[in-house]
Amino acid sequence: MVVDLDLEESERGEYRVVAVGGEIDVYTAPTLRERLESVLESGVTKLCIDLTEVQFLDSTGLGVLVGTMRKMGTGSALVVVCNRPHVLKVFEVTGLSKVFDIRHSIDEV
Amino acid sequence: MSSRAGAETVRFSFSPRPENVALARMVAGALAERCGLPAAAVEDVRLVVSEACTNAVRAHQRCAREEAVSLTCHLDGSFLVEVSDAGCGAELSADSELPEPGTAEGGYGIPIMRLVASEATFDRNETGGTTVRLVVGGRDARREGDAA
């Protein structure tokens, strides 16, 4: 069984949106990390990571998101979209729901 | 394979490769469903099993050991799983706490297991690797599920 991530980029207002689909774990997290790094290297300063279609997220996925936030300097903006209760729970139990700007729908971006 | 009819133990093992963590998570989730846990607790099982198996795979990678990672699941209303590896885990500490939120890219796995499972213990086993014992659900979880 091979689990792949779906990654799609689009623009929404001033934001570059990276929509992720699938399960983010130790196997797929490097794919997400590489994509987000290349987006930042292209000069994007307003980034929206849309996790609406993510069925599973664990600590390795969190690590990628924290790494992305740290790479984005002051004056840049990172928004995370997420509405699945069990994915939100991972942010909540780790205290990261207070650190990330989390919206429940892409319409709120 | 009877469903929800009494206690049952299921054992399986996998090669310590990252792509197999999803497989372990899927099997554990299916077993948790079968023992009657509500949907939210099934997701908790998938999460904590993923964290334990991720640590096991990394512990094997750290010292290039190829032995299988084994899972023993006891289904008896609640879900108890033991994840055993033969790898080189980090020093086990009794008090690994969450990193200051937003400051670290790693270090969330063990705190997540402790916060999401109703019991989480970490012990050195006879191979020199680690055995993680996790319990999810039980009477309280089932009551919540019945009320929902």
PDB file of C-alpha atoms in Angstrom:
ATOM      1  CA  MET A   1       0.000   0.000   0.000  1.00  0.00           C
ATOM      2  CA  VAL A   2       1.436   3.344  -0.985  1.00  0.00           C
ATOM      3  CA  VAL A   3      -0.111   6.505   0.364  1.00  0.00           C
ATOM      4  CA  ASP A   4       0.332   9.562  -1.791  1.00  0.00           C
ATOM      5  CA  LEU A   5      -0.394  13.170  -1.046  1.00  0.00           C
ATOM      6  CA  ASP A   6      -2.358  15.294  -3.452  1.00  0.00           C
ATOM      7  CA  LEU A   7      -0.903  18.790  -3.707  1.00  0.00           C
ATOM      8  CA  GLU A   8      -2.558  21.541  -5.710  1.00  0.00           C
ATOM      9  CA  GLU A   9      -1.569  25.181  -5.908  1.00  0.00           C
ATOM     10  CA  SER A  10      -3.828  28.095  -6.677  1.00  0.00           C
ATOM     11  CA  GLU A  11      -4.146  31.803  -5.968  1.00  0.00           C
ATOM     12  CA  ARG A  12      -6.775  33.340  -3.733  1.00  0.00           C
ATOM     13  CA  GLY A  13      -6.515  37.091  -3.404  1.00  0.00           C
ATOM     14  CA  GLU A  14      -3.014  37.806  -2.143  1.00  0.00           C
ATOM     15  CA  TYR A  15      -2.567  34.249  -0.933  1.00  0.00           C
ATOM     16  CA  ARG A  16      -0.846  31.340  -2.586  1.00  0.00           C
ATOM     17  CA  VAL A  17      -2.975  28.344  -1.627  1.00  0.00           C
ATOM     18  CA  VAL A  18      -1.455  24.898  -1.313  1.00  0.00           C
ATOM     19  CA  ALA A  19      -4.351  22.438  -1.013  1.00  0.00           C
ATOM     20  CA  VAL A  20      -3.327  19.123   0.485  1.00  0.00           C
ATOM     21  CA  GLY A  21      -5.274  15.894   0.190  1.00  0.00           C
ATOM     22  CA  GLY A  22      -4.611  12.507   1.735  1.00  0.00           C
ATOM     23  CA  GLU A  23      -2.769  11.447   4.879  1.00  0.00           C
ATOM     24  CA  ILE A  24       0.235  13.381   6.226  1.00  0.00           C
ATOM     25  CA  ASP A  25       2.573  11.057   8.092  1.00  0.00           C
ATOM     26  CA  VAL A  26       6.236  10.059   8.290  1.00  0.00           C
ATOM     27  CA  TYR A  27       6.146   8.738   4.722  1.00  0.00           C
ATOM     28  CA  THR A  28       4.316  11.611   3.017  1.00  0.00           C
ATOM     29  CA  ALA A  29       5.515  14.568   5.138  1.00  0.00           C
ATOM     30  CA  PRO A  30       8.783  14.975   3.163  1.00  0.00           C
ATOM     31  CA  THR A  31       6.746  15.507  -0.044  1.00  0.00           C
ATOM     32  CA  LEU A  32       4.781  18.277   1.650  1.00  0.00           C
ATOM     33  CA  ARG A  33       7.937  19.825   3.109  1.00  0.00           C
ATOM     34  CA  GLU A  34       9.633  19.936  -0.294  1.00  0.00           C
ATOM     35  CA  ARG A  35       6.628  21.550  -1.933  1.00  0.00           C
ATOM     36  CA  LEU A  36       6.252  24.202   0.766  1.00  0.00           C
ATOM     37  CA  GLU A  37       9.971  24.964   0.682  1.00  0.00           C
ATOM     38  CA  SER A  38       9.876  25.480  -3.074  1.00  0.00           C
ATOM     39  CA  VAL A  39       6.813  27.730  -2.739  1.00  0.00           C
ATOM     40  CA  LEU A  40       8.626  29.888  -0.175  1.00  0.00           C
ATOM     41  CA  GLU A  41      11.774  29.951  -2.290  1.00  0.00           C
ATOM     42  CA  SER A  42       9.708  31.362  -5.144  1.00  0.00           C
ATOM     43  CA  GLY A  43       9.127  34.446  -2.998  1.00  0.00           C
ATOM     44  CA  VAL A  44       5.632  33.799  -1.644  1.00  0.00           C
ATOM     45  CA  THR A  45       4.973  35.746   1.581  1.00  0.00           C
ATOM     46  CA  LYS A  46       1.250  35.063   2.000  1.00  0.00           C
ATOM     47  CA  LEU A  47       0.611  31.362   2.188  1.00  0.00           C
ATOM     48  CA  CYS A  48      -2.531  29.360   2.863  1.00  0.00           C
ATOM     49  CA  ILE A  49      -2.147  25.649   3.585  1.00  0.00           C
ATOM     50  CA  ASP A  50      -5.556  24.107   2.980  1.00  0.00           C
ATOM     51  CA  LEU A  51      -5.954  20.867   4.955  1.00  0.00           C
ATOM     52  CA  THR A  52      -9.675  20.472   4.195  1.00  0.00           C
ATOM     53  CA  GLU A  53      -9.078  17.232   2.295  1.00  0.00           C
ATOM     54  CA  VAL A  54      -6.513  15.841   4.739  1.00  0.00           C
ATOM     55  CA  GLN A  55      -7.896  12.709   6.372  1.00  0.00           C
ATOM     56  CA  PHE A  56      -5.007  12.242   8.763  1.00  0.00           C
ATOM     57  CA  LEU A  57      -2.274  14.381  10.317  1.00  0.00           C
ATOM     58  CA  ASP A  58       0.246  13.394  12.975  1.00  0.00           C
ATOM     59  CA  SER A  59       3.308  14.919  14.628  1.00  0.00           C
ATOM     60  CA  THR A  60       5.444  14.613  11.495  1.00  0.00           C
ATOM     61  CA  GLY A  61       2.938  16.755   9.593  1.00  0.00           C
ATOM     62  CA  LEU A  62       2.853  19.243  12.451  1.00  0.00           C
ATOM     63  CA  GLY A  63       6.628  19.447  12.255  1.00  0.00           C
ATOM     64  CA  VAL A  64       6.427  20.444   8.588  1.00  0.00           C
ATOM     65  CA  LEU A  65       3.881  23.165   9.366  1.00  0.00           C
ATOM     66  CA  VAL A  66       5.938  24.553  12.250  1.00  0.00           C
ATOM     67  CA  GLY A  67       9.024  24.490  10.033  1.00  0.00           C
ATOM     68  CA  THR A  68       7.176  26.434   7.356  1.00  0.00           C
ATOM     69  CA  MET A  69       6.005  29.008   9.866  1.00  0.00           C
ATOM     70  CA  ARG A  70       9.549  29.474  11.142  1.00  0.00           C
ATOM     71  CA  LYS A  71      10.926  29.921   7.630  1.00  0.00           C
ATOM     72  CA  MET A  72       8.409  32.663   6.913  1.00  0.00           C
ATOM     73  CA  GLY A  73       9.785  35.856   8.331  1.00  0.00           C
ATOM     74  CA  THR A  74       8.007  38.793   9.861  1.00  0.00           C
ATOM     75  CA  GLY A  75       5.754  40.597   7.439  1.00  0.00           C
ATOM     76  CA  SER A  76       4.594  37.334   5.941  1.00  0.00           C
ATOM     77  CA  ALA A  77       1.310  35.572   6.614  1.00  0.00           C
ATOM     78  CA  LEU A  78       0.503  31.898   7.064  1.00  0.00           C
ATOM     79  CA  VAL A  79      -3.069  30.633   7.278  1.00  0.00           C
ATOM     80  CA  VAL A  80      -4.113  27.013   7.827  1.00  0.00           C
ATOM     81  CA  VAL A  81      -7.561  25.834   6.746  1.00  0.00           C
ATOM     82  CA  CYS A  82      -8.892  22.825   8.603  1.00  0.00           C
ATOM     83  CA  ASN A  83     -12.341  21.672   9.676  1.00  0.00           C
ATOM     84  CA  ARG A  84     -12.071  17.961  10.459  1.00  0.00           C
ATOM     85  CA  PRO A  85     -12.413  17.483  14.220  1.00  0.00           C
ATOM     86  CA  HIS A  86      -9.738  14.784  14.512  1.00  0.00           C
ATOM     87  CA  VAL A  87      -7.233  16.860  12.536  1.00  0.00           C
ATOM     88  CA  LEU A  88      -8.009  19.985  14.574  1.00  0.00           C
ATOM     89  CA  LYS A  89      -7.546  17.892  17.712  1.00  0.00           C
ATOM     90  CA  VAL A  90      -3.862  17.380  16.857  1.00  0.00           C
ATOM     91  CA  PHE A  91      -3.389  21.181  16.826  1.00  0.00           C
ATOM     92  CA  GLU A  92      -5.363  21.564  20.022  1.00  0.00           C
ATOM     93  CA  VAL A  93      -3.644  18.933  22.178  1.00  0.00           C
ATOM     94  CA  THR A  94      -0.210  20.275  21.208  1.00  0.00           C
ATOM     95  CA  GLY A  95      -1.125  23.906  21.889  1.00  0.00           C
ATOM     96  CA  LEU A  96      -0.428  24.765  18.247  1.00  0.00           C
ATOM     97  CA  SER A  97      -4.003  25.914  17.681  1.00  0.00           C
ATOM     98  CA  LYS A  98      -2.897  29.061  19.546  1.00  0.00           C
ATOM     99  CA  VAL A  99       0.132  29.520  17.334  1.00  0.00           C
ATOM    100  CA  PHE A 100      -1.369  28.982  13.888  1.00  0.00           C
ATOM    101  CA  ASP A 101      -4.021  31.162  12.299  1.00  0.00           C
ATOM    102  CA  ILE A 102      -6.555  28.388  11.674  1.00  0.00           C
ATOM    103  CA  ARG A 103      -9.698  29.008   9.603  1.00  0.00           C
ATOM    104  CA  HIS A 104     -12.472  26.484   9.204  1.00  0.00           C
ATOM    105  CA  SER A 105     -13.142  27.181   5.539  1.00  0.00           C
ATOM    106  CA  ILE A 106     -11.251  28.461   2.526  1.00  0.00           C
ATOM    107  CA  ASP A 107     -14.041  31.051   2.250  1.00  0.00           C
ATOM    108  CA  GLU A 108     -12.612  32.672   5.410  1.00  0.00           C
ATOM    109  CA  VAL A 109      -9.273  33.327   3.716  1.00  0.00           C
TER     110      VAL A 109
ATOM    111  CA  MET B   1     -13.546 -13.433  13.333  1.00  0.00           C
ATOM    112  CA  SER B   2     -16.455 -12.535  15.571  1.00  0.00           C
ATOM    113  CA  SER B   3     -17.466  -8.925  15.998  1.00  0.00           C
ATOM    114  CA  ARG B   4     -17.792  -7.353  19.430  1.00  0.00           C
ATOM    115  CA  ALA B   5     -18.144 -10.777  20.990  1.00  0.00           C
ATOM    116  CA  GLY B   6     -15.735 -10.904  23.880  1.00  0.00           C
ATOM    117  CA  ALA B   7     -12.056 -10.265  24.169  1.00  0.00           C
ATOM    118  CA  GLU B   8      -9.721 -10.868  21.283  1.00  0.00           C
ATOM    119  CA  THR B   9      -6.005 -10.445  20.665  1.00  0.00           C
ATOM    120  CA  VAL B  10      -4.578  -9.661  17.230  1.00  0.00           C
ATOM    121  CA  ARG B  11      -0.850  -9.604  16.484  1.00  0.00           C
ATOM    122  CA  PHE B  12       0.892  -8.359  13.398  1.00  0.00           C
ATOM    123  CA  SER B  13       4.272  -6.992  12.431  1.00  0.00           C
ATOM    124  CA  PHE B  14       5.827  -4.912   9.681  1.00  0.00           C
ATOM    125  CA  SER B  15       9.240  -4.065   8.275  1.00  0.00           C
ATOM    126  CA  PRO B  16      10.518  -0.809   9.758  1.00  0.00           C
ATOM    127  CA  ARG B  17       9.907   1.385   6.723  1.00  0.00           C
ATOM    128  CA  PRO B  18       8.027   4.709   6.717  1.00  0.00           C
ATOM    129  CA  GLU B  19       5.519   3.561   4.090  1.00  0.00           C
ATOM    130  CA  ASN B  20       4.324   0.793   6.431  1.00  0.00           C
ATOM    131  CA  VAL B  21       3.166   3.168   9.174  1.00  0.00           C
ATOM    132  CA  ALA B  22      -0.012   3.904   7.183  1.00  0.00           C
ATOM    133  CA  LEU B  23      -0.674   0.174   6.961  1.00  0.00           C
ATOM    134  CA  ALA B  24      -0.300  -0.316  10.727  1.00  0.00           C
ATOM    135  CA  ARG B  25      -2.578   2.665  11.330  1.00  0.00           C
ATOM    136  CA  MET B  26      -5.211   1.286   8.966  1.00  0.00           C
ATOM    137  CA  VAL B  27      -5.238  -2.170  10.580  1.00  0.00           C
ATOM    138  CA  ALA B  28      -5.365  -0.705  14.106  1.00  0.00           C
ATOM    139  CA  GLY B  29      -8.222   1.591  13.105  1.00  0.00           C
ATOM    140  CA  ALA B  30     -10.195  -1.296  11.620  1.00  0.00           C
ATOM    141  CA  LEU B  31      -9.700  -3.332  14.799  1.00  0.00           C
ATOM    142  CA  ALA B  32     -10.778  -0.393  16.955  1.00  0.00           C
ATOM    143  CA  GLU B  33     -13.970  -0.083  14.912  1.00  0.00           C
ATOM    144  CA  ARG B  34     -14.617  -3.759  15.396  1.00  0.00           C
ATOM    145  CA  CYS B  35     -14.336  -3.535  19.152  1.00  0.00           C
ATOM    146  CA  GLY B  36     -17.109  -0.964  19.125  1.00  0.00           C
ATOM    147  CA  LEU B  37     -15.244   2.268  19.842  1.00  0.00           C
ATOM    148  CA  PRO B  38     -17.003   5.450  18.713  1.00  0.00           C
ATOM    149  CA  ALA B  39     -15.645   7.196  15.630  1.00  0.00           C
ATOM    150  CA  ALA B  40     -13.661   9.817  17.574  1.00  0.00           C
ATOM    151  CA  ALA B  41     -11.898   7.115  19.595  1.00  0.00           C
ATOM    152  CA  VAL B  42     -11.104   5.190  16.405  1.00  0.00           C
ATOM    153  CA  GLU B  43      -9.361   8.338  15.142  1.00  0.00           C
ATOM    154  CA  ASP B  44      -7.472   8.529  18.449  1.00  0.00           C
ATOM    155  CA  VAL B  45      -6.298   4.929  17.920  1.00  0.00           C
ATOM    156  CA  ARG B  46      -5.092   5.775  14.399  1.00  0.00           C
ATOM    157  CA  LEU B  47      -3.220   8.809  15.735  1.00  0.00           C
ATOM    158  CA  VAL B  48      -1.445   7.199  18.686  1.00  0.00           C
ATOM    159  CA  VAL B  49      -0.583   4.047  16.705  1.00  0.00           C
ATOM    160  CA  SER B  50       0.872   6.237  13.975  1.00  0.00           C
ATOM    161  CA  GLU B  51       2.986   8.122  16.525  1.00  0.00           C
ATOM    162  CA  ALA B  52       4.246   4.933  18.161  1.00  0.00           C
ATOM    163  CA  CYS B  53       5.035   3.269  14.824  1.00  0.00           C
ATOM    164  CA  THR B  54       6.760   6.412  13.517  1.00  0.00           C
ATOM    165  CA  ASN B  55       9.034   6.452  16.553  1.00  0.00           C
ATOM    166  CA  ALA B  56       9.689   2.724  16.108  1.00  0.00           C
ATOM    167  CA  VAL B  57      10.644   3.133  12.435  1.00  0.00           C
ATOM    168  CA  ARG B  58      12.953   6.031  13.284  1.00  0.00           C
ATOM    169  CA  ALA B  59      14.535   4.062  16.127  1.00  0.00           C
ATOM    170  CA  HIS B  60      15.326   1.262  13.670  1.00  0.00           C
ATOM    171  CA  GLN B  61      16.706   3.715  11.103  1.00  0.00           C
ATOM    172  CA  ARG B  62      18.948   5.252  13.770  1.00  0.00           C
ATOM    173  CA  CYS B  63      20.891   2.008  14.167  1.00  0.00           C
ATOM    174  CA  ALA B  64      20.085   0.390  10.784  1.00  0.00           C
ATOM    175  CA  ARG B  65      18.268  -2.565  12.305  1.00  0.00           C
ATOM    176  CA  GLU B  66      15.911  -4.487  10.061  1.00  0.00           C
ATOM    177  CA  GLU B  67      13.882  -6.511  12.573  1.00  0.00           C
ATOM    178  CA  ALA B  68      10.132  -6.180  12.309  1.00  0.00           C
ATOM    179  CA  VAL B  69       8.110  -3.797  14.447  1.00  0.00           C
ATOM    180  CA  SER B  70       5.370  -5.802  16.160  1.00  0.00           C
ATOM    181  CA  LEU B  71       1.925  -4.772  17.333  1.00  0.00           C
ATOM    182  CA  THR B  72      -0.237  -6.693  19.774  1.00  0.00           C
ATOM    183  CA  CYS B  73      -3.802  -5.401  20.004  1.00  0.00           C
ATOM    184  CA  HIS B  74      -6.126  -6.491  22.799  1.00  0.00           C
ATOM    185  CA  LEU B  75      -9.749  -5.743  22.058  1.00  0.00           C
ATOM    186  CA  ASP B  76     -12.029  -5.867  25.040  1.00  0.00           C
ATOM    187  CA  GLY B  77     -14.371  -2.896  24.899  1.00  0.00           C
ATOM    188  CA  SER B  78     -11.331  -0.677  25.054  1.00  0.00           C
ATOM    189  CA  PHE B  79      -8.363  -0.859  22.713  1.00  0.00           C
ATOM    190  CA  LEU B  80      -4.974  -1.740  24.152  1.00  0.00           C
ATOM    191  CA  VAL B  81      -1.972  -1.897  21.855  1.00  0.00           C
ATOM    192  CA  GLU B  82       1.664  -2.688  22.487  1.00  0.00           C
ATOM    193  CA  VAL B  83       4.102  -1.513  19.832  1.00  0.00           C
ATOM    194  CA  SER B  84       7.516  -3.145  20.194  1.00  0.00           C
ATOM    195  CA  ASP B  85      10.642  -2.303  18.282  1.00  0.00           C
ATOM    196  CA  ALA B  86      14.246  -3.456  18.373  1.00  0.00           C
ATOM    197  CA  GLY B  87      15.628  -0.072  17.484  1.00  0.00           C
ATOM    198  CA  CYS B  88      17.715   2.517  19.206  1.00  0.00           C
ATOM    199  CA  GLY B  89      15.215   4.850  20.750  1.00  0.00           C
ATOM    200  CA  ALA B  90      16.061   8.104  22.387  1.00  0.00           C
ATOM    201  CA  GLU B  91      16.660   7.903  26.120  1.00  0.00           C
ATOM    202  CA  LEU B  92      13.305   7.300  27.688  1.00  0.00           C
ATOM    203  CA  SER B  93      12.280  10.109  29.894  1.00  0.00           C
ATOM    204  CA  ALA B  94       9.335  10.019  32.225  1.00  0.00           C
ATOM    205  CA  ASP B  95       8.461  13.621  31.697  1.00  0.00           C
ATOM    206  CA  SER B  96       8.794  14.479  28.030  1.00  0.00           C
ATOM    207  CA  GLU B  97       6.716  17.574  27.733  1.00  0.00           C
ATOM    208  CA  LEU B  98       5.427  19.492  24.802  1.00  0.00           C
ATOM    209  CA  PRO B  99       7.878  21.859  23.199  1.00  0.00           C
ATOM    210  CA  GLU B 100       7.020  25.510  23.641  1.00  0.00           C
ATOM    211  CA  PRO B 101       4.324  25.826  20.965  1.00  0.00           C
ATOM    212  CA  GLY B 102       5.709  26.891  17.632  1.00  0.00           C
ATOM    213  CA  THR B 103       9.360  26.694  18.552  1.00  0.00           C
ATOM    214  CA  ALA B 104      10.185  23.111  17.583  1.00  0.00           C
ATOM    215  CA  GLU B 105       9.567  20.955  14.536  1.00  0.00           C
ATOM    216  CA  GLY B 106       9.895  17.726  16.487  1.00  0.00           C
ATOM    217  CA  GLY B 107       9.145  16.397  19.927  1.00  0.00           C
ATOM    218  CA  TYR B 108       5.361  16.251  19.618  1.00  0.00           C
ATOM    219  CA  GLY B 109       4.969  12.478  19.196  1.00  0.00           C
ATOM    220  CA  ILE B 110       5.325  11.265  22.784  1.00  0.00           C
ATOM    221  CA  PRO B 111       3.275  14.140  24.259  1.00  0.00           C
ATOM    222  CA  ILE B 112       0.511  13.428  21.716  1.00  0.00           C
ATOM    223  CA  MET B 113       0.455   9.774  22.811  1.00  0.00           C
ATOM    224  CA  ARG B 114       0.297  10.814  26.463  1.00  0.00           C
ATOM    225  CA  LEU B 115      -2.449  13.384  25.896  1.00  0.00           C
ATOM    226  CA  VAL B 116      -4.658  11.396  23.522  1.00  0.00           C
ATOM    227  CA  ALA B 117      -4.418   7.871  24.963  1.00  0.00           C
ATOM    228  CA  SER B 118      -5.959   7.209  28.352  1.00  0.00           C
ATOM    229  CA  GLU B 119      -2.784   5.311  29.280  1.00  0.00           C
ATOM    230  CA  ALA B 120       0.663   5.532  27.677  1.00  0.00           C
ATOM    231  CA  THR B 121       3.768   3.805  28.998  1.00  0.00           C
ATOM    232  CA  PHE B 122       7.218   3.492  27.474  1.00  0.00           C
ATOM    233  CA  ASP B 123       9.587   0.717  28.501  1.00  0.00           C
ATOM    234  CA  ARG B 124      12.857  -0.790  27.377  1.00  0.00           C
ATOM    235  CA  ASN B 125      12.256  -4.352  26.138  1.00  0.00           C
ATOM    236  CA  GLU B 126      14.503  -7.437  26.024  1.00  0.00           C
ATOM    237  CA  THR B 127      15.867  -6.540  22.543  1.00  0.00           C
ATOM    238  CA  GLY B 128      17.112  -3.189  23.825  1.00  0.00           C
ATOM    239  CA  GLY B 129      14.329  -1.516  21.871  1.00  0.00           C
ATOM    240  CA  THR B 130      11.201   0.145  23.159  1.00  0.00           C
ATOM    241  CA  THR B 131       7.730  -1.181  23.947  1.00  0.00           C
ATOM    242  CA  VAL B 132       4.994   1.427  23.969  1.00  0.00           C
ATOM    243  CA  ARG B 133       1.727   0.425  25.627  1.00  0.00           C
ATOM    244  CA  LEU B 134      -1.316   2.529  24.775  1.00  0.00           C
ATOM    245  CA  VAL B 135      -4.942   2.298  25.859  1.00  0.00           C
ATOM    246  CA  VAL B 136      -7.749   4.133  24.082  1.00  0.00           C
ATOM    247  CA  GLY B 137     -11.384   4.074  25.053  1.00  0.00           C
ATOM    248  CA  GLY B 138     -13.044   1.997  27.674  1.00  0.00           C
ATOM    249  CA  ARG B 139     -16.177   2.593  29.604  1.00  0.00           C
ATOM    250  CA  ASP B 140     -16.082   6.390  29.406  1.00  0.00           C
ATOM    251  CA  ALA B 141     -15.516   6.470  25.653  1.00  0.00           C
ATOM    252  CA  ARG B 142     -18.342   4.023  25.061  1.00  0.00           C
ATOM    253  CA  ARG B 143     -20.686   6.046  27.217  1.00  0.00           C
ATOM    254  CA  GLU B 144     -19.846   9.159  25.229  1.00  0.00           C
ATOM    255  CA  GLY B 145     -20.469   7.195  22.034  1.00  0.00           C
ATOM    256  CA  ASP B 146     -23.817   5.890  23.262  1.00  0.00           C
ATOM    257  CA  ALA B 147     -24.886   9.375  24.249  1.00  0.00           C
ATOM    258  CA  ALA B 148     -23.930  10.849  20.883  1.00  0.00           C
TER     259      ALA B 148
END
